[in-house]
PDB file of C-alpha atoms in Angstrom:
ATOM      1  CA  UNK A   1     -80.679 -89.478 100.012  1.00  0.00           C
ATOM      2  CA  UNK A   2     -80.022 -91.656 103.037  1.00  0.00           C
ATOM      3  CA  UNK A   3     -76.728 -92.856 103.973  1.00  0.00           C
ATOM      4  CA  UNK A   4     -75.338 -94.732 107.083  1.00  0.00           C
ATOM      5  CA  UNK A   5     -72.247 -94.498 108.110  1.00  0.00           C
ATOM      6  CA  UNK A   6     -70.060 -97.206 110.651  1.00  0.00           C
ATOM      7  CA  UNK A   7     -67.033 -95.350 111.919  1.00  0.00           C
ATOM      8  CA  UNK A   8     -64.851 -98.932 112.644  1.00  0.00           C
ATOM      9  CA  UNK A   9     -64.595-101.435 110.268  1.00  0.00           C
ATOM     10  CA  UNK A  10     -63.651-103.754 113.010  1.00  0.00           C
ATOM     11  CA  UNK A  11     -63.936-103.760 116.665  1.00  0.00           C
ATOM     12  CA  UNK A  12     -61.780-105.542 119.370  1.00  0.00           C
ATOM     13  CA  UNK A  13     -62.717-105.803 123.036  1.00  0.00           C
ATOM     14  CA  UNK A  14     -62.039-108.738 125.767  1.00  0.00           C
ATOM     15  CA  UNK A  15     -64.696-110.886 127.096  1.00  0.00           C
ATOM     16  CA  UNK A  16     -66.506-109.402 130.166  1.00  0.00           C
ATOM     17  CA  UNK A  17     -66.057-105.705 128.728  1.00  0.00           C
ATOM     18  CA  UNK A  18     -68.229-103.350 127.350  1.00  0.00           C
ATOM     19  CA  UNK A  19     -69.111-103.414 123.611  1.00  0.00           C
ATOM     20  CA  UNK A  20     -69.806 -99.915 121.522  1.00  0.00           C
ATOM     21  CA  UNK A  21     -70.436-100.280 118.091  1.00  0.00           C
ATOM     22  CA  UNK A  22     -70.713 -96.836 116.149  1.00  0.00           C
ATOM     23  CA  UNK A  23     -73.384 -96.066 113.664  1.00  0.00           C
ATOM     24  CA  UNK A  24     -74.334 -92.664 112.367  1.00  0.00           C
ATOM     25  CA  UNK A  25     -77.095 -92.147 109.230  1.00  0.00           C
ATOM     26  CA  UNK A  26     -78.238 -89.206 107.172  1.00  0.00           C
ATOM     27  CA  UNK A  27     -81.894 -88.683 106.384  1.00  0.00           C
ATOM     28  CA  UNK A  28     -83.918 -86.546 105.239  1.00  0.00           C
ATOM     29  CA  UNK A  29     -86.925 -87.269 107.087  1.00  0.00           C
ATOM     30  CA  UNK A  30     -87.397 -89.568 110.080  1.00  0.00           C
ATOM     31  CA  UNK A  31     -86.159 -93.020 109.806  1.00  0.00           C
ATOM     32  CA  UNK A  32     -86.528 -96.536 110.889  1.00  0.00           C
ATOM     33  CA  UNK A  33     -83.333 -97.889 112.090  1.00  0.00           C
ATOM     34  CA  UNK A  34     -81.637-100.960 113.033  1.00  0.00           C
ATOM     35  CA  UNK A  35     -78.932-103.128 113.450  1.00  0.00           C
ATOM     36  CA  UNK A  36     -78.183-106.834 112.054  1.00  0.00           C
ATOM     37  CA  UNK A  37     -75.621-109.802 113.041  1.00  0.00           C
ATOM     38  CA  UNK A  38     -74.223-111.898 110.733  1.00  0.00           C
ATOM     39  CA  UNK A  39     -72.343-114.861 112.281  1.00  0.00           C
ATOM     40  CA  UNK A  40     -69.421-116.542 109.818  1.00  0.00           C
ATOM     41  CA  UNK A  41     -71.153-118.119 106.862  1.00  0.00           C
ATOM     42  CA  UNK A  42     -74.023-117.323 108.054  1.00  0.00           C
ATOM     43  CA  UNK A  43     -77.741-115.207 106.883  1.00  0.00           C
ATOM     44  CA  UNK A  44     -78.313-111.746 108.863  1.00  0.00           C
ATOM     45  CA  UNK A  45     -80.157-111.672 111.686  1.00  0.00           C
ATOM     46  CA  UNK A  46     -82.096-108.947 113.313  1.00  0.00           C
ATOM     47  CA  UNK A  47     -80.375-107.626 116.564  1.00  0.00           C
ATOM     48  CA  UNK A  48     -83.068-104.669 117.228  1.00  0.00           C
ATOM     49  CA  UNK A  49     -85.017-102.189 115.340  1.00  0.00           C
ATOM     50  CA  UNK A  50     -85.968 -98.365 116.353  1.00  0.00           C
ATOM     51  CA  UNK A  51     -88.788 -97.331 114.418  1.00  0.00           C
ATOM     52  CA  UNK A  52     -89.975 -94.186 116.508  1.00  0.00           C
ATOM     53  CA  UNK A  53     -91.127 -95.129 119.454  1.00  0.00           C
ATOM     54  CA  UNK A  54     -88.812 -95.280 122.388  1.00  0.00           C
ATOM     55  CA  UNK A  55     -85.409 -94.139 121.773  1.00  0.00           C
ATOM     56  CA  UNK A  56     -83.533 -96.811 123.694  1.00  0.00           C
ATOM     57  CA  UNK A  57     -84.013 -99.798 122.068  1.00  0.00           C
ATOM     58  CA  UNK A  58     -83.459-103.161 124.015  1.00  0.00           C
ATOM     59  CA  UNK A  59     -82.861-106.123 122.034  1.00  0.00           C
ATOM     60  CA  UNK A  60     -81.811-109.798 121.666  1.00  0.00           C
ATOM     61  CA  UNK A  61     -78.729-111.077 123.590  1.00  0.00           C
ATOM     62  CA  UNK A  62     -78.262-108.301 125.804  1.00  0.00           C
ATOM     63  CA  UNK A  63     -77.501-105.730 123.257  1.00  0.00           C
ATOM     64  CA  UNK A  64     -79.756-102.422 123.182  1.00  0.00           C
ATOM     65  CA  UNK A  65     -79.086 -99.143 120.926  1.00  0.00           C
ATOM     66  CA  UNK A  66     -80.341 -95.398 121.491  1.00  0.00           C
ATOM     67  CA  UNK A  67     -81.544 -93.580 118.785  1.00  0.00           C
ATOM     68  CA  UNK A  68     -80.240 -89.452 119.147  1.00  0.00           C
ATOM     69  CA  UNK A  69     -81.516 -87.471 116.580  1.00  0.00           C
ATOM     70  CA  UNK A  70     -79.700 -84.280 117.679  1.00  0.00           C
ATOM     71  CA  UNK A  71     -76.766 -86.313 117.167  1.00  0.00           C
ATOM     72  CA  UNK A  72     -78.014 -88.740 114.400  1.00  0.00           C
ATOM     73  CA  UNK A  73     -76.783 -91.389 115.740  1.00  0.00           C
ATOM     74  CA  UNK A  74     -77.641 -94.829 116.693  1.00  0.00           C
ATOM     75  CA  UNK A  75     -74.729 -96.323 118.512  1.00  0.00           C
ATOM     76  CA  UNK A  76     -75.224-100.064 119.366  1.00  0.00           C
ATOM     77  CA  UNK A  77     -74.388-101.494 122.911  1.00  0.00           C
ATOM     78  CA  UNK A  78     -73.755-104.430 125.017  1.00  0.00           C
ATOM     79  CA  UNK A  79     -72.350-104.245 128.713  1.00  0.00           C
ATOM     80  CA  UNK A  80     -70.112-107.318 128.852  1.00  0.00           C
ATOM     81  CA  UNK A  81     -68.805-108.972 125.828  1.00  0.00           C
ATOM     82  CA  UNK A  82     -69.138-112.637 125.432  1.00  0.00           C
ATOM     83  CA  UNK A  83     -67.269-114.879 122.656  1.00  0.00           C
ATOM     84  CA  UNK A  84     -70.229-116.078 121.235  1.00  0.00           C
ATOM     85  CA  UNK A  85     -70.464-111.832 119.990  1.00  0.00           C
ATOM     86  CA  UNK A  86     -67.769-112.055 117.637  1.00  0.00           C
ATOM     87  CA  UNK A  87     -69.695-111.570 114.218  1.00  0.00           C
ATOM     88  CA  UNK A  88     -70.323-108.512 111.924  1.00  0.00           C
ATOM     89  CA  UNK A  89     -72.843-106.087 112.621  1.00  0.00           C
ATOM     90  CA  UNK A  90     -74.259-103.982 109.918  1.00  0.00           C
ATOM     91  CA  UNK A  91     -76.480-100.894 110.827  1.00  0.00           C
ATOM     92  CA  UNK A  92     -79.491-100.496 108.575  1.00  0.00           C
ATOM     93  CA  UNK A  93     -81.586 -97.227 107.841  1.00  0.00           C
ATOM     94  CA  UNK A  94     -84.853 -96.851 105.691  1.00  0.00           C
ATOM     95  CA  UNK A  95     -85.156 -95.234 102.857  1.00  0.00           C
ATOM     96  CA  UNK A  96     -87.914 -93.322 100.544  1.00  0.00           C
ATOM     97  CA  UNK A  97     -85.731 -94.255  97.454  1.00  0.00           C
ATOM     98  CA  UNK A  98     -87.951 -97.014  95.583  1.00  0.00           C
ATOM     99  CA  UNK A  99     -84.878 -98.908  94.248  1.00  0.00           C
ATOM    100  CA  UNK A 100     -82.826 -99.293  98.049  1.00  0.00           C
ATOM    101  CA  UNK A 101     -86.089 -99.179 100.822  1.00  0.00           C
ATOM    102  CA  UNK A 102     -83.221 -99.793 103.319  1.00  0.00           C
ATOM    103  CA  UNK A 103     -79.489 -98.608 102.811  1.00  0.00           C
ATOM    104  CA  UNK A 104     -77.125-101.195 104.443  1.00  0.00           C
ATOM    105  CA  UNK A 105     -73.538 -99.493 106.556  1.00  0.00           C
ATOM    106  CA  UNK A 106     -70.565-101.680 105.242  1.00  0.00           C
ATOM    107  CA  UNK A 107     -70.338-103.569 108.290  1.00  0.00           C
ATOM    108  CA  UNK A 108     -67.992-103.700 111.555  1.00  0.00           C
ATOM    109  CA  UNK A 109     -66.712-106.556 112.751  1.00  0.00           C
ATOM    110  CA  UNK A 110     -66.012-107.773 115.962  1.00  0.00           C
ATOM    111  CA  UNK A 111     -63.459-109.887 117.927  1.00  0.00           C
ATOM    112  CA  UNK A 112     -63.813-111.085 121.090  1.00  0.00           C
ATOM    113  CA  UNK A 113     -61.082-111.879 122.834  1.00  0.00           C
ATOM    114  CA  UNK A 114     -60.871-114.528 125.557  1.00  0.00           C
TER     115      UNK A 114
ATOM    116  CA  UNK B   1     -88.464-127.631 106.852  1.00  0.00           C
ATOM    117  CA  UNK B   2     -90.086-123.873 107.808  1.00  0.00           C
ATOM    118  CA  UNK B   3     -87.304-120.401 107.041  1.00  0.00           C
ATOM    119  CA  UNK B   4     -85.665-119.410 103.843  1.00  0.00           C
ATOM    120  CA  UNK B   5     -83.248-121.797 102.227  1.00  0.00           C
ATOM    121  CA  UNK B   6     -80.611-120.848  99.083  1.00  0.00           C
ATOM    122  CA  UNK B   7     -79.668-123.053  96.486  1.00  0.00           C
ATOM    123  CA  UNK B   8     -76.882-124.324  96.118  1.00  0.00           C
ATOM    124  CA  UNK B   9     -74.921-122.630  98.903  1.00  0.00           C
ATOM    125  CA  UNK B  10     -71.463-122.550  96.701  1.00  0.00           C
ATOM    126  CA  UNK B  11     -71.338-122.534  92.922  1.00  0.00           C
ATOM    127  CA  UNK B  12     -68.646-122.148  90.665  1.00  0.00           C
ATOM    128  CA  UNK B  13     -69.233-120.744  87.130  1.00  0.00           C
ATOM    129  CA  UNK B  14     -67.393-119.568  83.884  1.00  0.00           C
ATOM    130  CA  UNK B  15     -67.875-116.291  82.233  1.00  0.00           C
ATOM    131  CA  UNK B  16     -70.581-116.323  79.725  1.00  0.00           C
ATOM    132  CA  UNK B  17     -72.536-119.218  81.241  1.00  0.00           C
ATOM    133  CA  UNK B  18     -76.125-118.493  82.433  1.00  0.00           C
ATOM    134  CA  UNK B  19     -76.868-119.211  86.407  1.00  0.00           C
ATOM    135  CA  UNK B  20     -79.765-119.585  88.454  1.00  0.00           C
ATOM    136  CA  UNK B  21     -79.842-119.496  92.503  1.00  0.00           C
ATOM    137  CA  UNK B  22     -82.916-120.437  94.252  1.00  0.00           C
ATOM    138  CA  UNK B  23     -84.446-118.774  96.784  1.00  0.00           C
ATOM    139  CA  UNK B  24     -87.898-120.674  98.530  1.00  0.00           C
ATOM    140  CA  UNK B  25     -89.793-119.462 101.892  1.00  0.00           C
ATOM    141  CA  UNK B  26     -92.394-121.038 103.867  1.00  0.00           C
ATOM    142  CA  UNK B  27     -93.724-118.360 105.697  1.00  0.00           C
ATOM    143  CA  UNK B  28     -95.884-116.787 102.761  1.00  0.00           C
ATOM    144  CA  UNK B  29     -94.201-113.381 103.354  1.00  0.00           C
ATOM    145  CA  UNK B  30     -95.363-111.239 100.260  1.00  0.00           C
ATOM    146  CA  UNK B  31     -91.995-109.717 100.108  1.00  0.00           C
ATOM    147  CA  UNK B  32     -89.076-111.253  99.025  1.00  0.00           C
ATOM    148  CA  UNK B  33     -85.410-109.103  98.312  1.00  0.00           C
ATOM    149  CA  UNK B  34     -81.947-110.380  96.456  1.00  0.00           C
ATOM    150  CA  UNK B  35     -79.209-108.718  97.918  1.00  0.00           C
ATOM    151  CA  UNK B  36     -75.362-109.307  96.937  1.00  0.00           C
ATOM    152  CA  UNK B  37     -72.499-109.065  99.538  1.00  0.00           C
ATOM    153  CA  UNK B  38     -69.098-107.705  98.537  1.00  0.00           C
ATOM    154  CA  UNK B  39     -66.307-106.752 100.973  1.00  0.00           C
ATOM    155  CA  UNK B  40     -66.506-102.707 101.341  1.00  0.00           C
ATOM    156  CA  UNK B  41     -69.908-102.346 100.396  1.00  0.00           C
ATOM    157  CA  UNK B  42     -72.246-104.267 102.727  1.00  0.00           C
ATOM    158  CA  UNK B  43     -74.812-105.201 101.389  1.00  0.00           C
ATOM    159  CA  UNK B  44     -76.442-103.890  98.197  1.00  0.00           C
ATOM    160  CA  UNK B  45     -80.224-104.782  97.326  1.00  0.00           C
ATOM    161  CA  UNK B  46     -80.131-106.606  93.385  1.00  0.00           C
ATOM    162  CA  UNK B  47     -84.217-107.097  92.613  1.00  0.00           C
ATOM    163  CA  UNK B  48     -87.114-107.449  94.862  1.00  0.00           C
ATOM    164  CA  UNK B  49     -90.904-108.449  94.748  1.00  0.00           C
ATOM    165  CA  UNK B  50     -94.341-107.423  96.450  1.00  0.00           C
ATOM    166  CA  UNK B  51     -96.292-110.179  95.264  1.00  0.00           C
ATOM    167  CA  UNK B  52     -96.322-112.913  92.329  1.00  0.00           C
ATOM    168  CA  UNK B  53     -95.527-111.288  89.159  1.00  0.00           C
ATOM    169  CA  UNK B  54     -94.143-108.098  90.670  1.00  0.00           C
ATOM    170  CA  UNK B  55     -90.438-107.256  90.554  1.00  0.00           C
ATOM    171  CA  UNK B  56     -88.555-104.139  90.846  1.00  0.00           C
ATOM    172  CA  UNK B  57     -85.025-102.974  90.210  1.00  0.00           C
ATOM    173  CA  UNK B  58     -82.780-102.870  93.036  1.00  0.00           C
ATOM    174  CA  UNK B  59     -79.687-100.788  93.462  1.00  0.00           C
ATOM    175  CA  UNK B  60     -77.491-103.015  91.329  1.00  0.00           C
ATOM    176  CA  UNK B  61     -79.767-104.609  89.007  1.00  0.00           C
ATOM    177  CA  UNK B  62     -77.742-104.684  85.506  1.00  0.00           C
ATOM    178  CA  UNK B  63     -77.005-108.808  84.337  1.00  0.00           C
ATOM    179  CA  UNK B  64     -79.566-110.100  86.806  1.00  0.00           C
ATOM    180  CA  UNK B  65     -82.831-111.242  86.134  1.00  0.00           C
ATOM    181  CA  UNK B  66     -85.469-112.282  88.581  1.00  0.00           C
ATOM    182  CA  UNK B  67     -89.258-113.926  88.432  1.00  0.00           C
ATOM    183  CA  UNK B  68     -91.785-114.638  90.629  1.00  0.00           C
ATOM    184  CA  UNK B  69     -94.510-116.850  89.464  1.00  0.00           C
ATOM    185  CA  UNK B  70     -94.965-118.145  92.865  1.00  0.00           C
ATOM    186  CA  UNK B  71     -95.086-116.178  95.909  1.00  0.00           C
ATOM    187  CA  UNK B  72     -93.347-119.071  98.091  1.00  0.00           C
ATOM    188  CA  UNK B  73     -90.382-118.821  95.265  1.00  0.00           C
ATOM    189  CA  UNK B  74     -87.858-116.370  93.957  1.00  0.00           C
ATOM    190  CA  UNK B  75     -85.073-117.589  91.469  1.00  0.00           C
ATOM    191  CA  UNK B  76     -82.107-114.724  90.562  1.00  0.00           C
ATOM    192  CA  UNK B  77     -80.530-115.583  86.646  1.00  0.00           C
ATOM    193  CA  UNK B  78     -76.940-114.024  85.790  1.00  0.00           C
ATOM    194  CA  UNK B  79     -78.254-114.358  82.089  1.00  0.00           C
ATOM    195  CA  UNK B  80     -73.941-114.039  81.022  1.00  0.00           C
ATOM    196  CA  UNK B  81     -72.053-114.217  83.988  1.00  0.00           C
ATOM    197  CA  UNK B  82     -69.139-112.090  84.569  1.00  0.00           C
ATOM    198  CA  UNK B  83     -65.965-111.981  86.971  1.00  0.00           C
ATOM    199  CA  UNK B  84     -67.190-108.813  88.760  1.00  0.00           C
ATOM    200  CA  UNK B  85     -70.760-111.077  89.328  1.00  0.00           C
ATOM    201  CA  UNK B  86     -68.339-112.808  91.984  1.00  0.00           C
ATOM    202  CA  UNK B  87     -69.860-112.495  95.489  1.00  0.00           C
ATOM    203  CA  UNK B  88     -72.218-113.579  98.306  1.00  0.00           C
ATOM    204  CA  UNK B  89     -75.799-113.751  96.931  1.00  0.00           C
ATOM    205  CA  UNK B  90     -78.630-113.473  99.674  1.00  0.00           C
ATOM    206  CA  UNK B  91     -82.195-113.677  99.576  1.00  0.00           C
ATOM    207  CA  UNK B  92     -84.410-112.264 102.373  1.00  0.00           C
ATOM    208  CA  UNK B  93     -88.126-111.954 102.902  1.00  0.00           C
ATOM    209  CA  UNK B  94     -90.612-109.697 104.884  1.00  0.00           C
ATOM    210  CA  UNK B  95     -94.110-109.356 105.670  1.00  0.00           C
ATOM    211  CA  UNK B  96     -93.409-105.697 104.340  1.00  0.00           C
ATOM    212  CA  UNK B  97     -90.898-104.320 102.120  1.00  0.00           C
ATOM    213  CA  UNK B  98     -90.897-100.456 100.818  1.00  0.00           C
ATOM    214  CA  UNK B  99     -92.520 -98.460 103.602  1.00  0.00           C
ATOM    215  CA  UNK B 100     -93.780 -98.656 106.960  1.00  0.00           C
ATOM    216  CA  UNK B 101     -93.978-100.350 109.170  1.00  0.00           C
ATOM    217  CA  UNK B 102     -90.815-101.917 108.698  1.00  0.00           C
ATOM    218  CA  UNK B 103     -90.988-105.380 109.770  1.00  0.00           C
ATOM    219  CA  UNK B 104     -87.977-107.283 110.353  1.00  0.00           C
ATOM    220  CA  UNK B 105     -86.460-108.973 106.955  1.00  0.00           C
ATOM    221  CA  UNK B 106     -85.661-112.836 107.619  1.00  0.00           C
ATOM    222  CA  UNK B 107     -82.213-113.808 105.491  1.00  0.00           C
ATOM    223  CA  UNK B 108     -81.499-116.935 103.708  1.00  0.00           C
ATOM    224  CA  UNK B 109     -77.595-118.390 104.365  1.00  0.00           C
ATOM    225  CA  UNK B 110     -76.347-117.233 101.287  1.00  0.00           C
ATOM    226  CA  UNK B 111     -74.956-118.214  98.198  1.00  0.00           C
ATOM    227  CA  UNK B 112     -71.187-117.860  97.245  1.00  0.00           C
ATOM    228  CA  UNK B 113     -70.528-117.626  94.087  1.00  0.00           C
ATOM    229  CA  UNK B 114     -67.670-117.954  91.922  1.00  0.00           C
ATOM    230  CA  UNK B 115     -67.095-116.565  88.555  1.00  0.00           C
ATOM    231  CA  UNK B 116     -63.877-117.471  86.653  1.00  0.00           C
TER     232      UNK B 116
END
């Protein structure tokens, strides 16, 4: 079965540095991957998706992930940290189960300080 | 107004009544998903449809019902609700749902719901 796994439930960094958000999934075949945003109060939103193509994976607001399959991984990145980041980001990975087609991580938050 | 709008966005309940929260897209996506959101667990998928008149079970399925008689439309029932039924209901739809490719899934604002 497929599983994904975020290793910090929350995240703090300070605006202008370097965001890393960890993600890593079990499969047992290849997956689609991706990560969401969910601002307070808010619906998700789609941040990027890696669905085997290239293995870096640029999307909106700066953020890009790269998919390592050696390492199955799919960490998620931004170079400089802004407040409007602060959110929860939840990574996402297919599955071939018919009841869960994608298996959500529980989520890590992040704080931007100013 | 074109997206994916949840009705009502807060509801409080007792145990043992029956609720309904809406779920209505404009964009004629043939999927449509009902996901709940507890703190812990992320998010866990409920019921979800490919078309009008198809439904399947979703991860946590048991006291929630779900039709589809229209494909813009997709209303979740707590036939009894229950205290553990407390949570953050959303509803999400997709060009695509169980296999690839896997397009993006668009995500109502959610419903909170309270069950005393």
């Amino acid at each position: 079965a497929q599983s994904v796994t975020q290793l910090d439930s929350h995240v703090s960094v300070s605006e202008g540095t370097p965001v890393l958000l960890r993600c890593n999934y079990s499969s047992s075949y290849s997956p689609s991957l991706f990560w969401y945003v969910q601002h307070p109060n808010k619906g998700l939103q789609l941040l990027l998706k890696y669905t085997s193509a290239a293995t870096l994976v640029k999307g909106i607001n700066g953020f890009e992930a790269e998919f390592k399959k050696s390492e199955t991984s799919f960490h998620l990145t931004k170079p400089s940290a802004h407040m409007s980041d602060a959110a929860e980001y939840f990574c996402v990975v297919t599955s071939d189960s018919g009841n869960t087609p994608l298996v959500f991580g529980k989520g890590t938050r992040l704080s931007v300080i100013a | 107004d074109a997206g994916i709008t949840q009705s009502p966005r807060y509801k409080i309940t007792e145990t043992g009544r029956q609720v309904t929260l809406m779920c209505h897209q404009t964009w004629s996506h043939s999927y449509m998903f009902w996901y709940r959101q507890d703190l812990g667990h992320g998010l866990r998928l409920i019921y979800y449809s490919a078309a009008a008149d198809i439904t399947d079970k979703g991860e946590v399925s048991d006291g929630y019902v779900v039709s589809r008689s229209k494909t813009e439309n997709f209303p979740l029932t707590l036939e009894s609700a229950t205290r553990s039924q407390t949570s953050v209901y959303f509803c999400a739809s997709s060009e695509t749902g169980t296999g690839p490719p896997y397009n993006e899934q668009f995500f109502g604002p959610g419903t909170r719901l309270t069950v005393l």
